[in-house]
mmCIF file of C-alpha atoms in Angstrom:
data_model
loop_
_atom_site.group_PDB
_atom_site.id
_atom_site.type_symbol
_atom_site.label_atom_id
_atom_site.label_comp_id
_atom_site.label_asym_id
_atom_site.label_seq_id
_atom_site.Cartn_x
_atom_site.Cartn_y
_atom_site.Cartn_z
ATOM 1 C CA UNK A 149 -41.448 45.117 47.178
ATOM 2 C CA UNK A 150 -43.421 48.207 46.203
ATOM 3 C CA UNK A 151 -45.880 48.266 43.299
ATOM 4 C CA UNK A 152 -46.899 51.568 41.712
ATOM 5 C CA UNK A 153 -49.724 52.674 39.405
ATOM 6 C CA UNK A 154 -49.286 55.609 37.043
ATOM 7 C CA UNK A 155 -51.725 57.129 34.564
ATOM 8 C CA UNK A 156 -49.572 56.826 31.451
ATOM 9 C CA UNK A 157 -52.037 58.439 29.053
ATOM 10 C CA UNK A 158 -55.370 60.240 29.231
ATOM 11 C CA UNK A 159 -57.722 61.361 26.437
ATOM 12 C CA UNK A 160 -56.221 64.236 24.447
ATOM 13 C CA UNK A 161 -56.040 65.150 20.776
ATOM 14 C CA UNK A 162 -52.845 63.087 20.405
ATOM 15 C CA UNK A 163 -53.693 60.219 22.770
ATOM 16 C CA UNK A 164 -57.392 59.282 22.691
ATOM 17 C CA UNK A 165 -56.920 56.212 24.888
ATOM 18 C CA UNK A 166 -56.438 55.912 28.645
ATOM 19 C CA UNK A 167 -53.684 53.612 29.941
ATOM 20 C CA UNK A 168 -52.463 52.654 33.389
ATOM 21 C CA UNK A 169 -48.843 51.586 33.826
ATOM 22 C CA UNK A 170 -48.429 49.228 36.783
ATOM 23 C CA UNK A 171 -44.861 48.347 37.706
ATOM 24 C CA UNK A 172 -42.834 46.761 40.473
ATOM 25 C CA UNK A 173 -39.122 46.150 40.866
ATOM 26 C CA UNK A 174 -39.136 43.209 38.450
ATOM 27 C CA UNK A 175 -42.348 43.347 36.386
ATOM 28 C CA UNK A 176 -44.456 45.833 34.417
ATOM 29 C CA UNK A 177 -48.051 45.734 33.190
ATOM 30 C CA UNK A 178 -50.315 47.809 30.956
ATOM 31 C CA UNK A 179 -54.041 48.219 31.650
ATOM 32 C CA UNK A 180 -56.567 50.105 29.562
ATOM 33 C CA UNK A 181 -56.760 51.244 25.947
ATOM 34 C CA UNK A 182 -53.373 51.479 24.161
ATOM 35 C CA UNK A 183 -54.656 53.447 21.177
ATOM 36 C CA UNK A 184 -52.611 55.561 18.770
ATOM 37 C CA UNK A 185 -50.231 57.864 20.603
ATOM 38 C CA UNK A 186 -49.623 55.561 23.567
ATOM 39 C CA UNK A 187 -45.912 55.267 22.791
ATOM 40 C CA UNK A 188 -45.531 59.042 22.615
ATOM 41 C CA UNK A 189 -47.207 59.325 26.004
ATOM 42 C CA UNK A 190 -44.824 56.780 27.508
ATOM 43 C CA UNK A 191 -41.791 58.490 26.015
ATOM 44 C CA UNK A 192 -42.864 61.945 27.170
ATOM 45 C CA UNK A 193 -43.326 60.626 30.718
ATOM 46 C CA UNK A 194 -40.136 58.550 30.535
ATOM 47 C CA UNK A 195 -41.887 55.308 31.419
ATOM 48 C CA UNK A 196 -40.027 52.089 30.665
ATOM 49 C CA UNK A 197 -42.446 50.301 28.358
ATOM 50 C CA UNK A 198 -39.761 47.792 27.320
ATOM 51 C CA UNK A 199 -40.323 45.762 30.487
ATOM 52 C CA UNK A 200 -44.033 45.186 29.807
ATOM 53 C CA UNK A 201 -44.919 41.496 29.616
ATOM 54 C CA UNK A 202 -48.679 41.573 30.375
ATOM 55 C CA UNK A 203 -51.199 43.781 28.546
ATOM 56 C CA UNK A 204 -54.794 43.889 29.812
ATOM 57 C CA UNK A 205 -57.144 45.530 27.313
ATOM 58 C CA UNK A 206 -60.230 47.166 28.774
ATOM 59 C CA UNK A 207 -63.524 47.930 27.074
ATOM 60 C CA UNK A 208 -64.687 46.327 23.830
ATOM 61 C CA UNK A 209 -61.994 45.082 21.473
ATOM 62 C CA UNK A 210 -62.081 47.364 18.436
ATOM 63 C CA UNK A 211 -59.946 48.648 15.575
ATOM 64 C CA UNK A 212 -59.088 51.748 17.586
ATOM 65 C CA UNK A 213 -57.132 49.554 19.994
ATOM 66 C CA UNK A 214 -55.236 47.616 17.350
ATOM 67 C CA UNK A 215 -53.192 50.433 15.843
ATOM 68 C CA UNK A 216 -51.713 51.532 19.126
ATOM 69 C CA UNK A 217 -51.489 48.000 20.505
ATOM 70 C CA UNK A 218 -49.446 46.687 17.582
ATOM 71 C CA UNK A 219 -47.112 49.645 17.761
ATOM 72 C CA UNK A 220 -46.692 49.077 21.482
ATOM 73 C CA UNK A 221 -45.993 45.351 21.058
ATOM 74 C CA UNK A 222 -43.549 45.945 18.211
ATOM 75 C CA UNK A 223 -41.653 48.494 20.291
ATOM 76 C CA UNK A 224 -41.391 46.103 23.235
ATOM 77 C CA UNK A 225 -40.327 43.377 20.815
ATOM 78 C CA UNK A 226 -37.645 45.651 19.399
ATOM 79 C CA UNK A 227 -36.300 46.292 22.884
ATOM 80 C CA UNK A 228 -36.157 42.552 23.593
ATOM 81 C CA UNK A 229 -34.494 41.805 20.251
ATOM 82 C CA UNK A 230 -31.840 44.456 20.913
ATOM 83 C CA UNK A 231 -31.320 42.990 24.379
ATOM 84 C CA UNK A 232 -30.857 39.499 22.916
ATOM 85 C CA UNK A 233 -28.309 40.739 20.397
ATOM 86 C CA UNK A 234 -26.420 42.679 23.058
ATOM 87 C CA UNK A 235 -26.402 39.651 25.373
ATOM 88 C CA UNK A 236 -25.122 37.400 22.564
ATOM 89 C CA UNK A 237 -22.231 39.758 21.806
ATOM 90 C CA UNK A 238 -21.428 40.091 25.501
ATOM 91 C CA UNK A 239 -21.456 36.315 26.001
ATOM 92 C CA UNK A 240 -19.083 35.762 23.083
ATOM 93 C CA UNK A 241 -16.619 38.095 24.760
ATOM 94 C CA UNK A 242 -17.103 36.492 28.177
ATOM 95 C CA UNK A 243 -16.747 33.007 26.676
ATOM 96 C CA UNK A 244 -13.405 33.915 25.122
ATOM 97 C CA UNK A 245 -12.215 35.061 28.557
ATOM 98 C CA UNK A 246 -13.515 31.947 30.313
ATOM 99 C CA UNK A 247 -16.066 33.935 32.305
ATOM 100 C CA UNK A 248 -19.575 32.862 33.297
ATOM 101 C CA UNK A 249 -22.177 33.658 30.628
ATOM 102 C CA UNK A 250 -24.944 36.125 31.391
ATOM 103 C CA UNK A 251 -28.595 35.155 31.115
ATOM 104 C CA UNK A 252 -30.903 36.224 28.317
ATOM 105 C CA UNK A 253 -33.753 38.697 28.800
ATOM 106 C CA UNK A 254 -36.056 38.010 31.738
ATOM 107 C CA UNK A 255 -39.005 37.255 29.434
ATOM 108 C CA UNK A 256 -39.456 36.413 25.766
ATOM 109 C CA UNK A 257 -43.237 36.565 25.414
ATOM 110 C CA UNK A 258 -45.869 39.293 25.679
ATOM 111 C CA UNK A 259 -49.269 38.167 26.947
ATOM 112 C CA UNK A 260 -52.342 40.085 25.746
ATOM 113 C CA UNK A 261 -55.607 39.759 27.686
ATOM 114 C CA UNK A 262 -58.956 41.013 26.433
ATOM 115 C CA UNK A 263 -62.595 40.310 25.746
ATOM 116 C CA UNK A 264 -64.556 38.959 22.797
ATOM 117 C CA UNK A 265 -62.979 39.186 19.327
ATOM 118 C CA UNK A 266 -59.470 39.776 20.666
ATOM 119 C CA UNK A 267 -57.957 36.994 18.555
ATOM 120 C CA UNK A 268 -60.107 37.756 15.510
ATOM 121 C CA UNK A 269 -59.141 41.438 15.495
ATOM 122 C CA UNK A 270 -55.425 40.739 15.899
ATOM 123 C CA UNK A 271 -55.410 37.950 13.301
ATOM 124 C CA UNK A 272 -57.125 40.223 10.758
ATOM 125 C CA UNK A 273 -53.863 42.192 10.533
ATOM 126 C CA UNK A 274 -51.695 39.190 9.587
ATOM 127 C CA UNK A 275 -51.155 40.280 5.920
ATOM 128 C CA UNK A 276 -49.193 43.325 7.111
ATOM 129 C CA UNK A 277 -47.695 42.138 10.419
ATOM 130 C CA UNK A 278 -45.989 38.758 10.439
ATOM 131 C CA UNK A 279 -42.752 36.989 11.382
ATOM 132 C CA UNK A 280 -41.945 39.217 14.328
ATOM 133 C CA UNK A 281 -38.980 38.431 16.638
ATOM 134 C CA UNK A 282 -41.253 38.527 19.682
ATOM 135 C CA UNK A 283 -43.671 35.852 20.838
ATOM 136 C CA UNK A 284 -47.246 36.808 21.715
ATOM 137 C CA UNK A 285 -49.777 34.737 23.633
ATOM 138 C CA UNK A 286 -53.399 35.835 23.648
ATOM 139 C CA UNK A 287 -55.953 35.266 26.396
ATOM 140 C CA UNK A 288 -59.467 35.957 25.091
ATOM 141 C CA UNK A 289 -61.875 35.924 28.015
ATOM 142 C CA UNK A 290 -65.384 34.717 27.158
ATOM 143 C CA UNK A 291 -66.374 33.059 30.419
ATOM 144 C CA UNK A 292 -68.407 34.830 33.070
ATOM 145 C CA UNK A 293 -68.252 32.573 36.166
ATOM 146 C CA UNK A 294 -69.340 35.273 38.624
ATOM 147 C CA UNK A 295 -72.277 36.625 36.605
ATOM 148 C CA UNK A 296 -74.969 35.880 39.210
ATOM 149 C CA UNK A 297 -73.135 34.816 42.363
ATOM 150 C CA UNK A 298 -69.600 34.376 43.609
ATOM 151 C CA UNK A 299 -68.707 30.812 44.513
ATOM 152 C CA UNK A 300 -64.959 31.445 44.640
ATOM 153 C CA UNK A 301 -62.858 34.583 44.848
ATOM 154 C CA UNK A 302 -59.851 32.968 43.202
ATOM 155 C CA UNK A 303 -58.468 35.440 40.640
ATOM 156 C CA UNK A 304 -58.820 34.793 36.927
ATOM 157 C CA UNK A 305 -55.095 35.450 36.521
ATOM 158 C CA UNK A 306 -52.158 35.959 38.874
ATOM 159 C CA UNK A 307 -48.389 35.903 39.053
ATOM 160 C CA UNK A 308 -45.874 36.668 41.791
ATOM 161 C CA UNK A 309 -46.916 40.348 41.961
ATOM 162 C CA UNK A 310 -50.580 40.854 40.975
ATOM 163 C CA UNK A 311 -53.973 39.166 41.112
ATOM 164 C CA UNK A 312 -56.489 40.095 38.419
ATOM 165 C CA UNK A 313 -60.239 39.479 38.275
ATOM 166 C CA UNK A 314 -61.692 39.946 34.779
ATOM 167 C CA UNK A 315 -65.182 41.442 34.774
ATOM 168 C CA UNK A 316 -67.015 41.435 31.426
ATOM 169 C CA UNK A 317 -70.141 43.573 31.417
ATOM 170 C CA UNK A 318 -72.867 43.059 28.808
ATOM 171 C CA UNK A 319 -74.844 45.550 26.756
ATOM 172 C CA UNK A 320 -78.572 45.849 27.395
ATOM 173 C CA UNK A 321 -79.283 45.646 23.677
ATOM 174 C CA UNK A 322 -77.410 44.780 20.460
ATOM 175 C CA UNK A 323 -75.143 47.532 19.181
ATOM 176 C CA UNK A 324 -76.432 47.170 15.614
ATOM 177 C CA UNK A 325 -79.882 46.137 14.322
ATOM 178 C CA UNK A 326 -80.597 42.978 12.382
ATOM 179 C CA UNK A 327 -80.297 43.398 8.634
ATOM 180 C CA UNK A 328 -83.458 43.079 6.551
ATOM 181 C CA UNK A 329 -83.156 40.637 3.672
ATOM 182 C CA UNK A 330 -83.367 42.189 0.206
ATOM 183 C CA UNK A 331 -86.030 39.680 -0.829
ATOM 184 C CA UNK A 332 -88.311 40.540 2.107
ATOM 185 C CA UNK A 333 -89.618 43.605 0.323
ATOM 186 C CA UNK A 334 -90.918 41.518 -2.571
ATOM 187 C CA UNK A 335 -94.634 40.767 -2.428
ATOM 188 C CA UNK A 336 -95.401 37.116 -1.777
ATOM 189 C CA UNK A 337 -91.968 36.323 -0.334
ATOM 190 C CA UNK A 338 -93.251 35.425 3.122
ATOM 191 C CA UNK A 339 -91.753 31.947 3.591
ATOM 192 C CA UNK A 340 -88.261 33.126 4.444
ATOM 193 C CA UNK A 341 -87.639 35.120 7.640
ATOM 194 C CA UNK A 342 -87.534 38.848 6.992
ATOM 195 C CA UNK A 343 -84.407 39.387 9.086
ATOM 196 C CA UNK A 344 -81.077 37.573 9.105
ATOM 197 C CA UNK A 345 -80.315 35.628 12.257
ATOM 198 C CA UNK A 346 -77.372 36.754 14.376
ATOM 199 C CA UNK A 347 -74.071 35.091 13.477
ATOM 200 C CA UNK A 348 -72.090 33.601 16.361
ATOM 201 C CA UNK A 349 -68.717 34.833 17.534
ATOM 202 C CA UNK A 350 -65.894 33.251 15.564
ATOM 203 C CA UNK A 351 -63.709 30.458 16.949
ATOM 204 C CA UNK A 352 -61.002 32.174 19.036
ATOM 205 C CA UNK A 353 -58.668 29.155 18.920
ATOM 206 C CA UNK A 354 -58.191 29.294 15.144
ATOM 207 C CA UNK A 355 -57.475 33.033 15.189
ATOM 208 C CA UNK A 356 -55.109 32.726 18.169
ATOM 209 C CA UNK A 357 -53.142 30.070 16.260
ATOM 210 C CA UNK A 358 -52.603 32.549 13.430
ATOM 211 C CA UNK A 359 -51.483 35.242 15.867
ATOM 212 C CA UNK A 360 -49.069 32.986 17.754
ATOM 213 C CA UNK A 361 -47.765 30.822 14.890
ATOM 214 C CA UNK A 362 -47.713 33.240 11.955
ATOM 215 C CA UNK A 363 -47.633 36.836 13.181
ATOM 216 C CA UNK A 364 -45.684 36.710 16.438
ATOM 217 C CA UNK A 365 -43.812 33.413 16.441
ATOM 218 C CA UNK A 366 -40.603 34.711 18.020
ATOM 219 C CA UNK A 367 -38.523 34.315 14.865
ATOM 220 C CA UNK A 368 -38.195 35.935 11.477
ATOM 221 C CA UNK A 369 -39.091 32.765 9.577
ATOM 222 C CA UNK A 370 -42.373 31.357 8.347
ATOM 223 C CA UNK A 371 -44.832 32.884 5.914
ATOM 224 C CA UNK A 372 -48.166 31.328 6.779
ATOM 225 C CA UNK A 373 -47.771 28.425 4.359
ATOM 226 C CA UNK A 374 -49.401 25.074 5.162
ATOM 227 C CA UNK A 375 -48.263 21.918 3.399
ATOM 228 C CA UNK A 376 -50.417 18.805 2.860
ATOM 229 C CA UNK A 377 -49.546 15.548 4.645
ATOM 230 C CA UNK A 378 -51.375 12.358 5.507
ATOM 231 C CA UNK A 379 -52.925 12.235 8.954
ATOM 232 C CA UNK A 380 -50.795 9.181 9.764
ATOM 233 C CA UNK A 381 -47.654 11.303 9.177
ATOM 234 C CA UNK A 382 -48.600 14.009 11.668
ATOM 235 C CA UNK A 383 -46.159 14.490 14.544
ATOM 236 C CA UNK A 384 -47.301 14.946 18.170
ATOM 237 C CA UNK A 385 -46.386 18.647 18.329
ATOM 238 C CA UNK A 386 -47.723 19.648 14.908
ATOM 239 C CA UNK A 387 -50.527 22.186 14.598
ATOM 240 C CA UNK A 388 -52.957 20.450 12.260
ATOM 241 C CA UNK A 389 -55.562 22.020 9.960
ATOM 242 C CA UNK A 390 -58.349 20.584 7.826
ATOM 243 C CA UNK A 391 -60.302 21.982 4.891
ATOM 244 C CA UNK A 392 -64.066 21.612 4.935
ATOM 245 C CA UNK A 393 -66.103 23.122 2.092
ATOM 246 C CA UNK A 394 -63.250 25.489 1.354
ATOM 247 C CA UNK A 395 -62.993 26.710 4.962
ATOM 248 C CA UNK A 396 -59.805 26.103 6.963
ATOM 249 C CA UNK A 397 -60.294 24.827 10.497
ATOM 250 C CA UNK A 398 -58.140 23.413 13.270
ATOM 251 C CA UNK A 399 -58.118 19.630 13.391
ATOM 252 C CA UNK A 400 -59.162 18.405 16.840
ATOM 253 C CA UNK A 401 -59.614 14.679 16.195
ATOM 254 C CA UNK A 402 -57.388 11.708 17.060
ATOM 255 C CA UNK A 403 -53.793 11.824 15.906
ATOM 256 C CA UNK A 404 -50.826 9.432 15.924
ATOM 257 C CA UNK A 405 -49.332 8.845 19.355
ATOM 258 C CA UNK A 406 -52.312 9.896 21.489
ATOM 259 C CA UNK A 407 -53.589 6.348 21.999
ATOM 260 C CA UNK A 408 -56.725 6.841 19.884
ATOM 261 C CA UNK A 409 -57.589 4.951 16.721
ATOM 262 C CA UNK A 410 -57.268 7.000 13.546
ATOM 263 C CA UNK A 411 -60.543 6.969 11.630
ATOM 264 C CA UNK A 412 -58.931 8.089 8.377
ATOM 265 C CA UNK A 413 -55.136 7.703 8.451
ATOM 266 C CA UNK A 414 -54.842 8.477 4.730
ATOM 267 C CA UNK A 415 -56.909 11.665 4.803
ATOM 268 C CA UNK A 416 -55.127 14.858 3.839
ATOM 269 C CA UNK A 417 -54.467 17.456 6.501
ATOM 270 C CA UNK A 418 -52.220 20.514 6.540
ATOM 271 C CA UNK A 419 -49.363 21.497 8.863
ATOM 272 C CA UNK A 420 -46.722 24.197 9.072
ATOM 273 C CA UNK A 421 -43.505 23.043 7.336
ATOM 274 C CA UNK A 422 -40.527 22.158 9.487
ATOM 275 C CA UNK A 423 -37.527 24.424 9.705
ATOM 276 C CA UNK A 424 -35.368 24.362 6.547
ATOM 277 C CA UNK A 425 -37.862 22.001 4.866
ATOM 278 C CA UNK A 426 -38.049 22.037 1.065
ATOM 279 C CA UNK A 427 -41.567 23.002 -0.026
ATOM 280 C CA UNK A 428 -43.049 21.395 -3.116
ATOM 281 C CA UNK A 429 -44.736 24.329 -4.840
ATOM 282 C CA UNK A 430 -46.788 21.993 -7.019
ATOM 283 C CA UNK A 431 -48.522 20.501 -3.960
ATOM 284 C CA UNK A 432 -51.868 21.697 -2.607
ATOM 285 C CA UNK A 433 -50.350 24.447 -0.457
ATOM 286 C CA UNK A 434 -52.575 26.714 1.631
ATOM 287 C CA UNK A 435 -51.551 30.246 2.582
ATOM 288 C CA UNK A 436 -53.474 31.198 5.737
ATOM 289 C CA UNK A 437 -52.037 34.714 5.649
ATOM 290 C CA UNK A 438 -54.347 35.787 2.844
ATOM 291 C CA UNK A 439 -57.379 33.580 3.464
ATOM 292 C CA UNK A 440 -60.521 35.100 4.930
ATOM 293 C CA UNK A 441 -61.212 34.585 8.600
ATOM 294 C CA UNK A 442 -64.526 33.003 9.615
ATOM 295 C CA UNK A 443 -67.163 35.734 10.120
ATOM 296 C CA UNK A 444 -67.867 37.111 13.567
ATOM 297 C CA UNK A 445 -70.125 39.739 15.141
ATOM 298 C CA UNK A 446 -69.431 42.927 17.037
ATOM 299 C CA UNK A 447 -68.596 42.373 20.673
ATOM 300 C CA UNK A 448 -71.511 42.944 23.035
ATOM 301 C CA UNK A 449 -69.339 43.166 26.152
ATOM 302 C CA UNK A 450 -66.846 45.523 27.751
ATOM 303 C CA UNK A 451 -63.984 44.290 29.926
ATOM 304 C CA UNK A 452 -63.335 45.759 33.368
ATOM 305 C CA UNK A 453 -60.843 44.623 36.002
ATOM 306 C CA UNK A 454 -60.219 44.329 39.719
ATOM 307 C CA UNK A 455 -56.474 44.352 40.367
ATOM 308 C CA UNK A 456 -54.873 43.608 43.719
ATOM 309 C CA UNK A 457 -51.288 43.082 44.805
ATOM 310 C CA UNK A 458 -50.339 39.874 46.552
ATOM 311 C CA UNK A 459 -50.311 39.972 50.332
ATOM 312 C CA UNK A 460 -46.906 40.952 51.689
ATOM 313 C CA UNK A 461 -45.168 39.188 54.532
ATOM 314 C CA UNK A 462 -44.956 40.947 57.853
ATOM 315 C CA UNK A 463 -41.884 42.842 58.967
ATOM 316 C CA UNK A 464 -39.016 40.649 60.136
ATOM 317 C CA UNK A 465 -38.036 41.014 63.797
ATOM 318 C CA UNK A 466 -34.285 40.269 64.038
ATOM 319 C CA UNK A 467 -34.202 40.835 67.800
ATOM 320 C CA UNK A 468 -36.869 38.182 68.340
ATOM 321 C CA UNK A 469 -34.986 35.786 66.051
ATOM 322 C CA UNK A 470 -31.761 36.220 68.033
ATOM 323 C CA UNK A 471 -33.610 35.595 71.290
ATOM 324 C CA UNK A 472 -34.785 32.271 69.843
ATOM 325 C CA UNK A 473 -31.198 31.350 69.001
ATOM 326 C CA UNK A 474 -31.394 31.860 65.242
ATOM 327 C CA UNK A 475 -28.047 32.529 63.585
ATOM 328 C CA UNK A 476 -27.825 35.564 61.299
ATOM 329 C CA UNK A 477 -27.186 33.360 58.252
ATOM 330 C CA UNK A 478 -30.589 31.700 58.764
ATOM 331 C CA UNK A 479 -32.542 34.962 58.725
ATOM 332 C CA UNK A 480 -33.090 34.695 54.956
ATOM 333 C CA UNK A 481 -34.648 31.237 55.305
ATOM 334 C CA UNK A 482 -37.216 32.536 57.771
ATOM 335 C CA UNK A 483 -38.075 35.571 55.639
ATOM 336 C CA UNK A 484 -38.519 33.208 52.681
ATOM 337 C CA UNK A 485 -41.125 31.246 54.646
ATOM 338 C CA UNK A 486 -39.020 28.238 55.666
ATOM 339 C CA UNK A 487 -38.830 26.694 59.122
ATOM 340 C CA UNK A 488 -35.316 26.284 60.563
ATOM 341 C CA UNK A 489 -33.754 24.368 63.451
ATOM 342 C CA UNK A 490 -31.178 26.167 65.612
ATOM 343 C CA UNK A 491 -27.913 24.605 66.785
ATOM 344 C CA UNK A 492 -29.630 23.968 70.141
ATOM 345 C CA UNK A 493 -32.312 21.898 68.397
ATOM 346 C CA UNK A 494 -35.055 24.515 68.719
ATOM 347 C CA UNK A 495 -37.520 24.680 65.817
ATOM 348 C CA UNK A 496 -38.325 28.239 64.742
ATOM 349 C CA UNK A 497 -41.155 29.009 62.325
ATOM 350 C CA UNK A 498 -41.586 32.182 60.241
ATOM 351 C CA UNK A 499 -44.718 33.088 62.224
ATOM 352 C CA UNK A 500 -42.582 33.480 65.366
ATOM 353 C CA UNK A 501 -40.342 36.184 63.902
ATOM 354 C CA UNK A 502 -42.556 37.920 61.334
ATOM 355 C CA UNK A 503 -45.187 40.565 61.985
ATOM 356 C CA UNK A 504 -48.740 40.490 60.688
ATOM 357 C CA UNK A 505 -49.233 39.909 56.970
ATOM 358 C CA UNK A 506 -49.865 43.132 55.064
ATOM 359 C CA UNK A 507 -52.916 42.748 52.771
ATOM 360 C CA UNK A 508 -52.368 43.639 49.133
ATOM 361 C CA UNK A 509 -53.844 46.954 48.027
ATOM 362 C CA UNK A 510 -55.811 47.186 44.802
ATOM 363 C CA UNK A 511 -57.832 49.213 42.327
ATOM 364 C CA UNK A 512 -60.762 48.849 39.934
ATOM 365 C CA UNK A 513 -60.567 49.723 36.253
ATOM 366 C CA UNK A 514 -64.107 50.473 35.069
ATOM 367 C CA UNK A 515 -64.469 50.883 31.296
ATOM 368 C CA UNK A 516 -68.010 51.977 30.361
ATOM 369 C CA UNK A 517 -68.163 53.379 26.861
ATOM 370 C CA UNK A 518 -71.956 53.667 26.474
ATOM 371 C CA UNK A 519 -75.078 53.949 28.626
ATOM 372 C CA UNK A 520 -76.300 50.450 27.757
ATOM 373 C CA UNK A 521 -73.406 49.028 29.820
ATOM 374 C CA UNK A 522 -74.107 50.905 33.059
ATOM 375 C CA UNK A 523 -76.754 48.608 34.554
ATOM 376 C CA UNK A 524 -74.670 45.505 33.867
ATOM 377 C CA UNK A 525 -71.702 47.125 35.603
ATOM 378 C CA UNK A 526 -73.657 48.284 38.648
ATOM 379 C CA UNK A 527 -75.301 44.868 39.113
ATOM 380 C CA UNK A 528 -72.067 42.878 39.231
ATOM 381 C CA UNK A 529 -71.905 40.702 42.392
ATOM 382 C CA UNK A 530 -68.229 41.535 42.954
ATOM 383 C CA UNK A 531 -69.083 44.976 44.356
ATOM 384 C CA UNK A 532 -71.026 43.470 47.281
ATOM 385 C CA UNK A 533 -68.395 40.871 48.206
ATOM 386 C CA UNK A 534 -66.613 42.310 51.248
ATOM 387 C CA UNK A 535 -63.642 39.952 51.026
ATOM 388 C CA UNK A 536 -62.966 40.676 47.375
ATOM 389 C CA UNK A 537 -63.458 44.419 47.768
ATOM 390 C CA UNK A 538 -61.328 44.726 50.893
ATOM 391 C CA UNK A 539 -58.307 47.010 50.491
ATOM 392 C CA UNK A 540 -59.465 48.244 47.069
ATOM 393 C CA UNK A 541 -58.328 51.830 47.383
ATOM 394 C CA UNK A 542 -59.367 53.553 44.161
ATOM 395 C CA UNK A 543 -61.483 53.285 41.004
ATOM 396 C CA UNK A 544 -60.184 54.438 37.618
ATOM 397 C CA UNK A 545 -63.086 55.332 35.320
ATOM 398 C CA UNK A 546 -62.830 55.191 31.532
ATOM 399 C CA UNK A 547 -66.154 56.627 30.413
ATOM 400 C CA UNK A 548 -67.751 57.402 27.078
ATOM 401 C CA UNK A 549 -69.161 60.848 26.201
ATOM 402 C CA UNK A 550 -71.765 62.047 28.709
ATOM 403 C CA UNK A 551 -71.525 58.940 30.911
ATOM 404 C CA UNK A 552 -70.012 60.817 33.862
ATOM 405 C CA UNK A 553 -73.262 62.781 34.264
ATOM 406 C CA UNK A 554 -75.435 59.675 34.484
ATOM 407 C CA UNK A 555 -77.191 59.467 37.861
ATOM 408 C CA UNK A 556 -76.480 55.742 38.130
ATOM 409 C CA UNK A 557 -72.751 56.424 38.383
ATOM 410 C CA UNK A 558 -72.862 59.513 40.587
#
């Protein structure tokens, strides 16, 4: 099974972002920066974006990415919705004729991978994008397990086609200075610190819940309303929220059915209403669609990737299989990796009839938008790991203005 990489878009007046379209016979992936104009680039090159189920955002998550990303996701969702409707109509006709029903679309969910603030940035758009007929799952990567040394080369993500290593690189300095307090200029006000301390990154789990439960929940129902219930009435699969000093947070304490003792069974918590449930408008309802998100800070990292195909089995030798007494109908079992026993009682393993395994080829996507990211990129331990870097054939560079002339990259 062949896997191809195409440069779907490159920086122009109409398409400022760079995107790679990776596709095989049964799956498609997007890597890079799907900014405004990405759909036009795909259409002009006649690339089938409707099959995309994994999106890997490179660089720092920013507002520039969101406009094009949402348009891309909505287009893919529209394709899937049309496919579902077409399949439903087709199955009604086949059912009336007593024929076997066809299966629904191969996938129902788009997965979005990215760095810090991925969930926060997406969730910030919930007042204008909600109740979409496509499900979205986010994967915000904040860990950095290979920062100093590589203890394992297991990929951070993989499926039956690709293996992906996520490589976050850090800025040498903050992208924006600390803000001076207004009172610090007043004479005699020396007890308080003159600069505000850095705020932490916001909780990605709360924001991802809004993205997955409110914005892209796979159905056209739900409006971000939370209804109050007692903790003792919570069901095992409910998403539970609490309110602390006016701030809405996910509830992570004991709940009914998990074997733990409830510390406050009568305390009020909030959950999404069940389907077709009657909502009491006089109750203490919370609308998370229009409530402020917890504050966060600008991302100080940029996401890069190593992408490699899975190793492919060696070429099947039918002549060798026949010499071992394997019947033609058993060829498929051997190519699938199963051991078979011939009618003469001879055990034949796949290794006896398959050639050498073909290592998966790969590429690097390096996204360096400013000079303060270069040293962090060059010092990554992945580049000196011979096993990880084997069969990496090419590097795709997404560079900020003037970065290509930097001597450290030459």
